[in-house]
mmCIF file of C-alpha atoms and ligand atoms in Angstrom:
data_model
loop_
_atom_site.group_PDB
_atom_site.id
_atom_site.type_symbol
_atom_site.label_atom_id
_atom_site.label_comp_id
_atom_site.label_asym_id
_atom_site.label_seq_id
_atom_site.Cartn_x
_atom_site.Cartn_y
_atom_site.Cartn_z
ATOM 1 C CA MET A 89 -38.243 17.474 -42.225
ATOM 2 C CA LYS A 90 -37.887 13.707 -42.660
ATOM 3 C CA GLY A 91 -34.918 12.650 -44.772
ATOM 4 C CA SER A 92 -33.750 9.254 -45.967
ATOM 5 C CA LEU A 93 -34.055 5.861 -44.289
ATOM 6 C CA LEU A 94 -30.842 5.290 -42.312
ATOM 7 C CA TYR A 95 -31.578 1.929 -40.693
ATOM 8 C CA GLU A 96 -34.445 -0.517 -40.231
ATOM 9 C CA GLY A 97 -34.590 -2.635 -37.072
ATOM 10 C CA LYS A 98 -37.115 -5.212 -35.862
ATOM 11 C CA ALA A 99 -39.438 -2.651 -34.261
ATOM 12 C CA LYS A 100 -38.426 0.747 -35.668
ATOM 13 C CA LYS A 101 -37.175 2.570 -38.748
ATOM 14 C CA VAL A 102 -34.647 5.375 -38.334
ATOM 15 C CA TYR A 103 -34.662 8.407 -40.686
ATOM 16 C CA THR A 104 -32.308 11.343 -41.051
ATOM 17 C CA THR A 105 -33.690 14.881 -40.680
ATOM 18 C CA ASP A 106 -32.617 18.275 -42.006
ATOM 19 C CA GLN A 107 -31.094 18.961 -38.556
ATOM 20 C CA PRO A 108 -27.616 17.551 -37.944
ATOM 21 C CA GLN A 109 -27.539 15.148 -34.961
ATOM 22 C CA GLN A 110 -31.327 14.674 -34.943
ATOM 23 C CA LEU A 111 -33.144 11.572 -36.171
ATOM 24 C CA ILE A 112 -36.750 10.445 -36.551
ATOM 25 C CA LEU A 113 -37.726 7.067 -35.085
ATOM 26 C CA SER A 114 -40.742 5.524 -36.795
ATOM 27 C CA TYR A 115 -42.385 2.745 -34.772
ATOM 28 C CA LYS A 116 -43.493 -0.304 -36.770
ATOM 29 C CA ASN A 117 -46.469 -2.588 -36.208
ATOM 30 C CA ASP A 118 -44.239 -5.690 -36.219
ATOM 31 C CA ALA A 119 -43.839 -7.815 -33.111
ATOM 32 C CA THR A 120 -40.976 -10.275 -32.720
ATOM 33 C CA ALA A 121 -39.917 -12.546 -29.875
ATOM 34 C CA PHE A 122 -37.252 -15.157 -29.206
ATOM 35 C CA ASN A 123 -34.698 -13.273 -31.338
ATOM 36 C CA GLY A 124 -37.059 -13.008 -34.318
ATOM 37 C CA LYS A 125 -38.159 -16.675 -34.315
ATOM 38 C CA LYS A 126 -41.777 -15.674 -33.491
ATOM 39 C CA LYS A 127 -43.137 -12.889 -35.704
ATOM 40 C CA ASP A 128 -46.447 -11.112 -36.318
ATOM 41 C CA ALA A 129 -47.811 -7.658 -37.105
ATOM 42 C CA PHE A 130 -50.517 -5.844 -35.135
ATOM 43 C CA GLU A 131 -52.347 -2.852 -36.614
ATOM 44 C CA GLY A 132 -51.865 0.067 -34.205
ATOM 45 C CA LYS A 133 -48.877 -1.327 -32.290
ATOM 46 C CA GLY A 134 -46.452 1.279 -33.678
ATOM 47 C CA ARG A 135 -48.733 4.100 -32.495
ATOM 48 C CA LEU A 136 -49.093 2.586 -29.020
ATOM 49 C CA ASN A 137 -45.352 2.071 -28.478
ATOM 50 C CA ASN A 138 -44.508 5.530 -29.815
ATOM 51 C CA LEU A 139 -47.057 7.219 -27.540
ATOM 52 C CA ILE A 140 -46.197 5.096 -24.472
ATOM 53 C CA THR A 141 -42.431 5.614 -24.939
ATOM 54 C CA SER A 142 -43.004 9.363 -25.393
ATOM 55 C CA LYS A 143 -44.985 9.568 -22.114
ATOM 56 C CA VAL A 144 -42.315 7.579 -20.263
ATOM 57 C CA PHE A 145 -39.387 9.634 -21.596
ATOM 58 C CA GLU A 146 -41.250 12.891 -20.807
ATOM 59 C CA TYR A 147 -41.760 11.637 -17.241
ATOM 60 C CA LEU A 148 -38.076 10.665 -16.926
ATOM 61 C CA HIS A 149 -37.021 14.046 -18.333
ATOM 62 C CA GLN A 150 -39.101 15.754 -15.604
ATOM 63 C CA HIS A 151 -37.144 13.627 -13.124
ATOM 64 C CA ASP A 152 -33.750 14.758 -14.503
ATOM 65 C CA ILE A 153 -32.854 11.635 -16.467
ATOM 66 C CA ASN A 154 -31.115 12.515 -19.729
ATOM 67 C CA SER A 155 -32.342 10.648 -22.780
ATOM 68 C CA HIS A 156 -32.181 10.932 -26.532
ATOM 69 C CA PHE A 157 -35.899 11.874 -26.666
ATOM 70 C CA ILE A 158 -36.795 15.342 -27.985
ATOM 71 C CA GLN A 159 -40.512 15.167 -28.816
ATOM 72 C CA SER A 160 -43.283 13.077 -30.269
ATOM 73 C CA LEU A 161 -44.059 14.231 -33.831
ATOM 74 C CA ASN A 162 -47.232 12.306 -34.667
ATOM 75 C CA ASP A 163 -48.912 8.981 -33.839
ATOM 76 C CA THR A 164 -46.002 6.774 -34.883
ATOM 77 C CA GLU A 165 -42.911 9.009 -35.006
ATOM 78 C CA GLN A 166 -40.655 10.770 -32.535
ATOM 79 C CA LEU A 167 -37.689 13.126 -32.864
ATOM 80 C CA VAL A 168 -34.513 12.075 -31.011
ATOM 81 C CA HIS A 169 -30.900 13.154 -30.650
ATOM 82 C CA GLN A 170 -28.564 10.992 -32.716
ATOM 83 C CA THR A 171 -26.488 8.679 -30.540
ATOM 84 C CA THR A 172 -23.874 6.011 -31.043
ATOM 85 C CA ILE A 173 -25.447 3.058 -29.286
ATOM 86 C CA VAL A 174 -23.330 1.160 -26.747
ATOM 87 C CA PRO A 175 -24.019 -2.455 -27.809
ATOM 88 C CA LEU A 176 -25.225 -3.544 -24.363
ATOM 89 C CA GLU A 177 -28.732 -4.372 -23.191
ATOM 90 C CA VAL A 178 -29.048 -3.357 -19.554
ATOM 91 C CA VAL A 179 -31.779 -5.309 -17.768
ATOM 92 C CA VAL A 180 -33.068 -4.367 -14.311
ATOM 93 C CA ARG A 181 -35.141 -6.966 -12.429
ATOM 94 C CA ASN A 182 -37.395 -6.336 -9.416
ATOM 95 C CA VAL A 183 -39.136 -9.702 -9.606
ATOM 96 C CA ALA A 184 -38.120 -12.984 -11.262
ATOM 97 C CA ALA A 185 -39.607 -13.607 -14.703
ATOM 98 C CA GLY A 186 -38.408 -14.599 -18.156
ATOM 99 C CA SER A 187 -34.831 -15.656 -18.844
ATOM 100 C CA ILE A 188 -33.568 -15.497 -15.233
ATOM 101 C CA THR A 189 -36.123 -18.126 -14.151
ATOM 102 C CA ARG A 190 -34.804 -20.526 -16.810
ATOM 103 C CA ARG A 191 -31.112 -19.633 -16.489
ATOM 104 C CA LEU A 192 -30.891 -19.830 -12.688
ATOM 105 C CA GLY A 193 -33.923 -21.977 -11.779
ATOM 106 C CA ILE A 194 -35.554 -19.166 -9.783
ATOM 107 C CA GLU A 195 -39.323 -19.434 -9.404
ATOM 108 C CA GLU A 196 -41.372 -16.815 -11.292
ATOM 109 C CA ARG A 197 -42.632 -13.967 -9.052
ATOM 110 C CA THR A 198 -39.718 -14.280 -6.544
ATOM 111 C CA PRO A 199 -38.873 -10.670 -5.504
ATOM 112 C CA PHE A 200 -35.330 -9.262 -5.778
ATOM 113 C CA THR A 201 -34.329 -6.773 -3.065
ATOM 114 C CA PRO A 202 -32.182 -4.967 -4.043
ATOM 115 C CA PRO A 203 -32.990 -5.157 -7.759
ATOM 116 C CA ILE A 204 -30.634 -7.155 -9.992
ATOM 117 C CA VAL A 205 -28.855 -5.464 -12.905
ATOM 118 C CA GLU A 206 -27.722 -7.699 -15.774
ATOM 119 C CA LEU A 207 -25.783 -6.936 -18.958
ATOM 120 C CA PHE A 208 -26.400 -8.635 -22.289
ATOM 121 C CA TYR A 209 -24.395 -8.261 -25.500
ATOM 122 C CA LYS A 210 -26.575 -6.722 -28.226
ATOM 123 C CA ASN A 211 -25.772 -9.261 -30.918
ATOM 124 C CA ASP A 212 -28.519 -11.204 -32.758
ATOM 125 C CA GLU A 213 -26.062 -13.747 -34.215
ATOM 126 C CA LEU A 214 -24.971 -14.731 -30.702
ATOM 127 C CA ASN A 215 -28.545 -14.541 -29.341
ATOM 128 C CA ASP A 216 -27.802 -11.580 -27.011
ATOM 129 C CA PRO A 217 -25.664 -13.525 -24.463
ATOM 130 C CA ILE A 218 -25.409 -12.452 -20.813
ATOM 131 C CA LEU A 219 -22.104 -10.709 -19.953
ATOM 132 C CA ASN A 220 -20.102 -9.693 -16.915
ATOM 133 C CA ASP A 221 -18.282 -6.341 -16.733
ATOM 134 C CA ALA A 222 -14.970 -7.825 -17.975
ATOM 135 C CA HIS A 223 -16.737 -9.225 -21.058
ATOM 136 C CA ALA A 224 -18.334 -5.818 -21.669
ATOM 137 C CA TYR A 225 -14.926 -4.067 -21.557
ATOM 138 C CA HIS A 226 -13.470 -6.660 -23.926
ATOM 139 C CA LEU A 227 -16.328 -6.638 -26.450
ATOM 140 C CA THR A 228 -17.266 -2.945 -26.441
ATOM 141 C CA ASP A 229 -15.513 0.393 -26.037
ATOM 142 C CA VAL A 230 -17.419 1.196 -22.835
ATOM 143 C CA THR A 231 -15.119 2.533 -20.093
ATOM 144 C CA GLU A 232 -15.217 1.652 -16.403
ATOM 145 C CA SER A 233 -16.653 5.025 -15.438
ATOM 146 C CA GLU A 234 -19.229 4.877 -18.255
ATOM 147 C CA LEU A 235 -20.359 1.405 -17.149
ATOM 148 C CA MET A 236 -20.708 2.635 -13.551
ATOM 149 C CA GLN A 237 -22.727 5.581 -14.821
ATOM 150 C CA ILE A 238 -24.910 3.315 -17.009
ATOM 151 C CA LYS A 239 -25.704 0.965 -14.096
ATOM 152 C CA GLY A 240 -26.410 3.934 -11.806
ATOM 153 C CA MET A 241 -28.742 5.479 -14.373
ATOM 154 C CA ALA A 242 -30.495 2.127 -14.890
ATOM 155 C CA LEU A 243 -31.189 1.859 -11.142
ATOM 156 C CA GLU A 244 -32.382 5.481 -11.034
ATOM 157 C CA VAL A 245 -34.725 4.822 -13.999
ATOM 158 C CA ASN A 246 -35.981 1.792 -12.054
ATOM 159 C CA GLU A 247 -36.844 3.894 -9.006
ATOM 160 C CA GLN A 248 -38.649 6.512 -11.100
ATOM 161 C CA LEU A 249 -40.547 4.000 -13.235
ATOM 162 C CA LYS A 250 -41.512 1.769 -10.295
ATOM 163 C CA ALA A 251 -43.218 4.834 -8.774
ATOM 164 C CA LEU A 252 -44.867 5.899 -12.055
ATOM 165 C CA PHE A 253 -46.269 2.454 -12.820
ATOM 166 C CA LYS A 254 -47.353 1.846 -9.208
ATOM 167 C CA ASP A 255 -49.441 5.028 -9.419
ATOM 168 C CA VAL A 256 -51.306 3.526 -12.397
ATOM 169 C CA GLY A 257 -51.809 0.126 -10.764
ATOM 170 C CA LEU A 258 -48.911 -1.737 -12.382
ATOM 171 C CA GLN A 259 -45.945 -3.590 -10.921
ATOM 172 C CA LEU A 260 -42.695 -2.991 -12.824
ATOM 173 C CA VAL A 261 -41.244 -6.500 -12.935
ATOM 174 C CA ASP A 262 -38.232 -5.926 -15.192
ATOM 175 C CA PHE A 263 -37.120 -3.920 -18.209
ATOM 176 C CA LYS A 264 -34.350 -3.514 -20.757
ATOM 177 C CA LEU A 265 -32.560 -0.234 -21.443
ATOM 178 C CA GLU A 266 -30.084 0.851 -24.084
ATOM 179 C CA PHE A 267 -27.661 3.743 -23.800
ATOM 180 C CA GLY A 268 -25.867 5.834 -26.401
ATOM 181 C CA ARG A 269 -23.284 8.585 -26.654
ATOM 182 C CA VAL A 270 -24.329 11.976 -27.993
ATOM 183 C CA GLU A 271 -22.016 14.285 -29.976
ATOM 184 C CA ASP A 272 -20.080 15.551 -26.923
ATOM 185 C CA GLY A 273 -19.471 11.953 -25.765
ATOM 186 C CA SER A 274 -21.861 11.995 -22.820
ATOM 187 C CA ILE A 275 -24.026 8.959 -22.129
ATOM 188 C CA VAL A 276 -27.810 9.235 -22.455
ATOM 189 C CA LEU A 277 -30.678 6.793 -22.242
ATOM 190 C CA ALA A 278 -31.767 5.745 -25.764
ATOM 191 C CA ASP A 279 -34.065 3.336 -27.640
ATOM 192 C CA GLU A 280 -37.618 2.844 -26.281
ATOM 193 C CA ILE A 281 -39.398 2.078 -23.005
ATOM 194 C CA SER A 282 -42.698 0.364 -23.752
ATOM 195 C CA PRO A 283 -44.553 -2.893 -22.997
ATOM 196 C CA ASP A 284 -42.223 -4.408 -25.627
ATOM 197 C CA THR A 285 -39.226 -3.736 -23.367
ATOM 198 C CA CYS A 286 -40.775 -3.934 -19.862
ATOM 199 C CA ARG A 287 -42.686 -6.549 -17.925
ATOM 200 C CA LEU A 288 -45.716 -4.993 -16.232
ATOM 201 C CA TRP A 289 -48.146 -6.924 -14.039
ATOM 202 C CA ASP A 290 -51.521 -5.592 -12.886
ATOM 203 C CA ILE A 291 -51.166 -5.002 -9.129
ATOM 204 C CA GLU A 292 -54.715 -6.192 -8.348
ATOM 205 C CA THR A 293 -55.052 -9.225 -10.620
ATOM 206 C CA GLY A 294 -51.402 -10.182 -11.270
ATOM 207 C CA ASP A 295 -52.245 -10.283 -14.997
ATOM 208 C CA LYS A 296 -49.324 -9.888 -17.423
ATOM 209 C CA MET A 297 -49.763 -6.634 -19.377
ATOM 210 C CA ASP A 298 -46.763 -6.561 -21.732
ATOM 211 C CA LYS A 299 -45.132 -8.424 -24.626
ATOM 212 C CA ASP A 300 -45.475 -11.694 -22.690
ATOM 213 C CA VAL A 301 -49.123 -11.744 -23.918
ATOM 214 C CA PHE A 302 -47.588 -12.216 -27.396
ATOM 215 C CA ARG A 303 -44.625 -14.387 -26.315
ATOM 216 C CA GLU A 304 -46.879 -16.752 -24.332
ATOM 217 C CA ASN A 305 -50.088 -16.377 -26.458
ATOM 218 C CA ILE A 306 -52.113 -15.386 -23.406
ATOM 219 C CA GLY A 307 -53.998 -12.266 -24.500
ATOM 220 C CA ASN A 308 -54.718 -9.513 -26.991
ATOM 221 C CA LEU A 309 -51.579 -7.398 -27.515
ATOM 222 C CA ILE A 310 -53.327 -4.279 -28.840
ATOM 223 C CA GLU A 311 -55.991 -4.216 -26.093
ATOM 224 C CA THR A 312 -53.259 -4.709 -23.478
ATOM 225 C CA TYR A 313 -50.980 -1.933 -24.811
ATOM 226 C CA GLU A 314 -54.010 0.402 -25.257
ATOM 227 C CA ASN A 315 -54.860 -0.186 -21.586
ATOM 228 C CA ILE A 316 -51.294 0.819 -20.571
ATOM 229 C CA LEU A 317 -51.458 3.992 -22.683
ATOM 230 C CA GLN A 318 -54.855 4.947 -21.219
ATOM 231 C CA ARG A 319 -53.555 4.510 -17.665
ATOM 232 C CA LEU A 320 -50.511 6.708 -18.409
ATOM 233 C CA GLU A 321 -52.674 9.353 -20.141
ATOM 234 C CA ALA A 322 -55.102 9.449 -17.194
ATOM 235 C CA TYR A 323 -52.100 9.828 -14.845
ATOM 236 C CA THR A 324 -50.539 12.718 -16.782
ATOM 237 C CA CYS A 325 -53.934 14.489 -17.094
ATOM 238 C CA ALA A 326 -54.452 14.178 -13.322
ATOM 239 C CA LYS A 327 -51.023 15.730 -12.565
HETATM 240 P P1 5GP B 241 -35.506 -11.541 -20.327
HETATM 241 O O1 5GP B 241 -34.014 -11.524 -20.095
HETATM 242 O O2 5GP B 241 -36.276 -12.102 -19.187
HETATM 243 O O3 5GP B 241 -35.873 -12.150 -21.646
HETATM 244 O O4 5GP B 241 -35.944 -10.012 -20.460
HETATM 245 C C1 5GP B 241 -35.870 -9.129 -19.357
HETATM 246 C C2 5GP B 241 -36.604 -7.830 -19.728
HETATM 247 O O5 5GP B 241 -35.888 -7.153 -20.749
HETATM 248 C C3 5GP B 241 -38.017 -8.033 -20.276
HETATM 249 O O6 5GP B 241 -38.818 -6.946 -19.832
HETATM 250 C C4 5GP B 241 -37.847 -7.991 -21.782
HETATM 251 O O7 5GP B 241 -38.990 -7.468 -22.420
HETATM 252 C C5 5GP B 241 -36.660 -7.047 -21.939
HETATM 253 N N1 5GP B 241 -35.774 -7.471 -23.038
HETATM 254 C C6 5GP B 241 -34.655 -8.220 -22.963
HETATM 255 N N2 5GP B 241 -34.090 -8.378 -24.161
HETATM 256 C C7 5GP B 241 -34.865 -7.731 -25.026
HETATM 257 C C8 5GP B 241 -34.807 -7.536 -26.450
HETATM 258 O O8 5GP B 241 -33.888 -7.981 -27.150
HETATM 259 N N3 5GP B 241 -35.824 -6.821 -27.006
HETATM 260 C C9 5GP B 241 -36.838 -6.299 -26.243
HETATM 261 N N4 5GP B 241 -37.816 -5.614 -26.857
HETATM 262 N N5 5GP B 241 -36.904 -6.451 -24.911
HETATM 263 C C10 5GP B 241 -35.938 -7.153 -24.305
#
């Protein structure tokens, strides 16, 4: 049973439940970019991100990756284990796009082999700055072994998701993960994995099929996200 509102973020609301250590995430229709400077709302976006994230976490669960996800409850809500979020954004990049092209002058679409893992500090006031490991130890309570585990899990998620998306005709360019600690202190994957948090390019056309359609005003966000969900649903039905 849904309890009281615990927290409201840019893309989700978090509610308590009658079960200790379990929360409900309610996906909103709001879209934000550039640390909230660009804002809009799209009818149906919350449903799409909830259903896409649920499919992705179910797939990762089948491939032995521990996450906070328990189950999808309805179109816009999912049940998750409560975690204490480690305030790091862990980005994995297979191909150059977005901030790394501007920060390091690397041309968009340059491949990275092996993939590059980057850490950012989850802090809106500071604009989520990029960090090295020493900064992460100073600014957060993450330990050396936890950070090694987090980076290892991020690369494992990359391998699994590259394969999943390739099977549905999409190139996984990059993505952002968040991790949290559950009650016993172990680290699990948390937050969401959706076209809001990943860059996905159509393998045949090269078209951008993610939040960049909103960031760069180059397409219809709802039609794009619906297309991603349909591809993932067709894939899971075929399996
Ligand atoms: P970039 O560093 O190029 O802006 O982002 C790299 C990847 O991480 C992209 O797939 C982007 O969507 C995701 N990402 C990075 N930071 C955030 C964030 O604060 N919110 C969301 N939703 N995604 C992020």
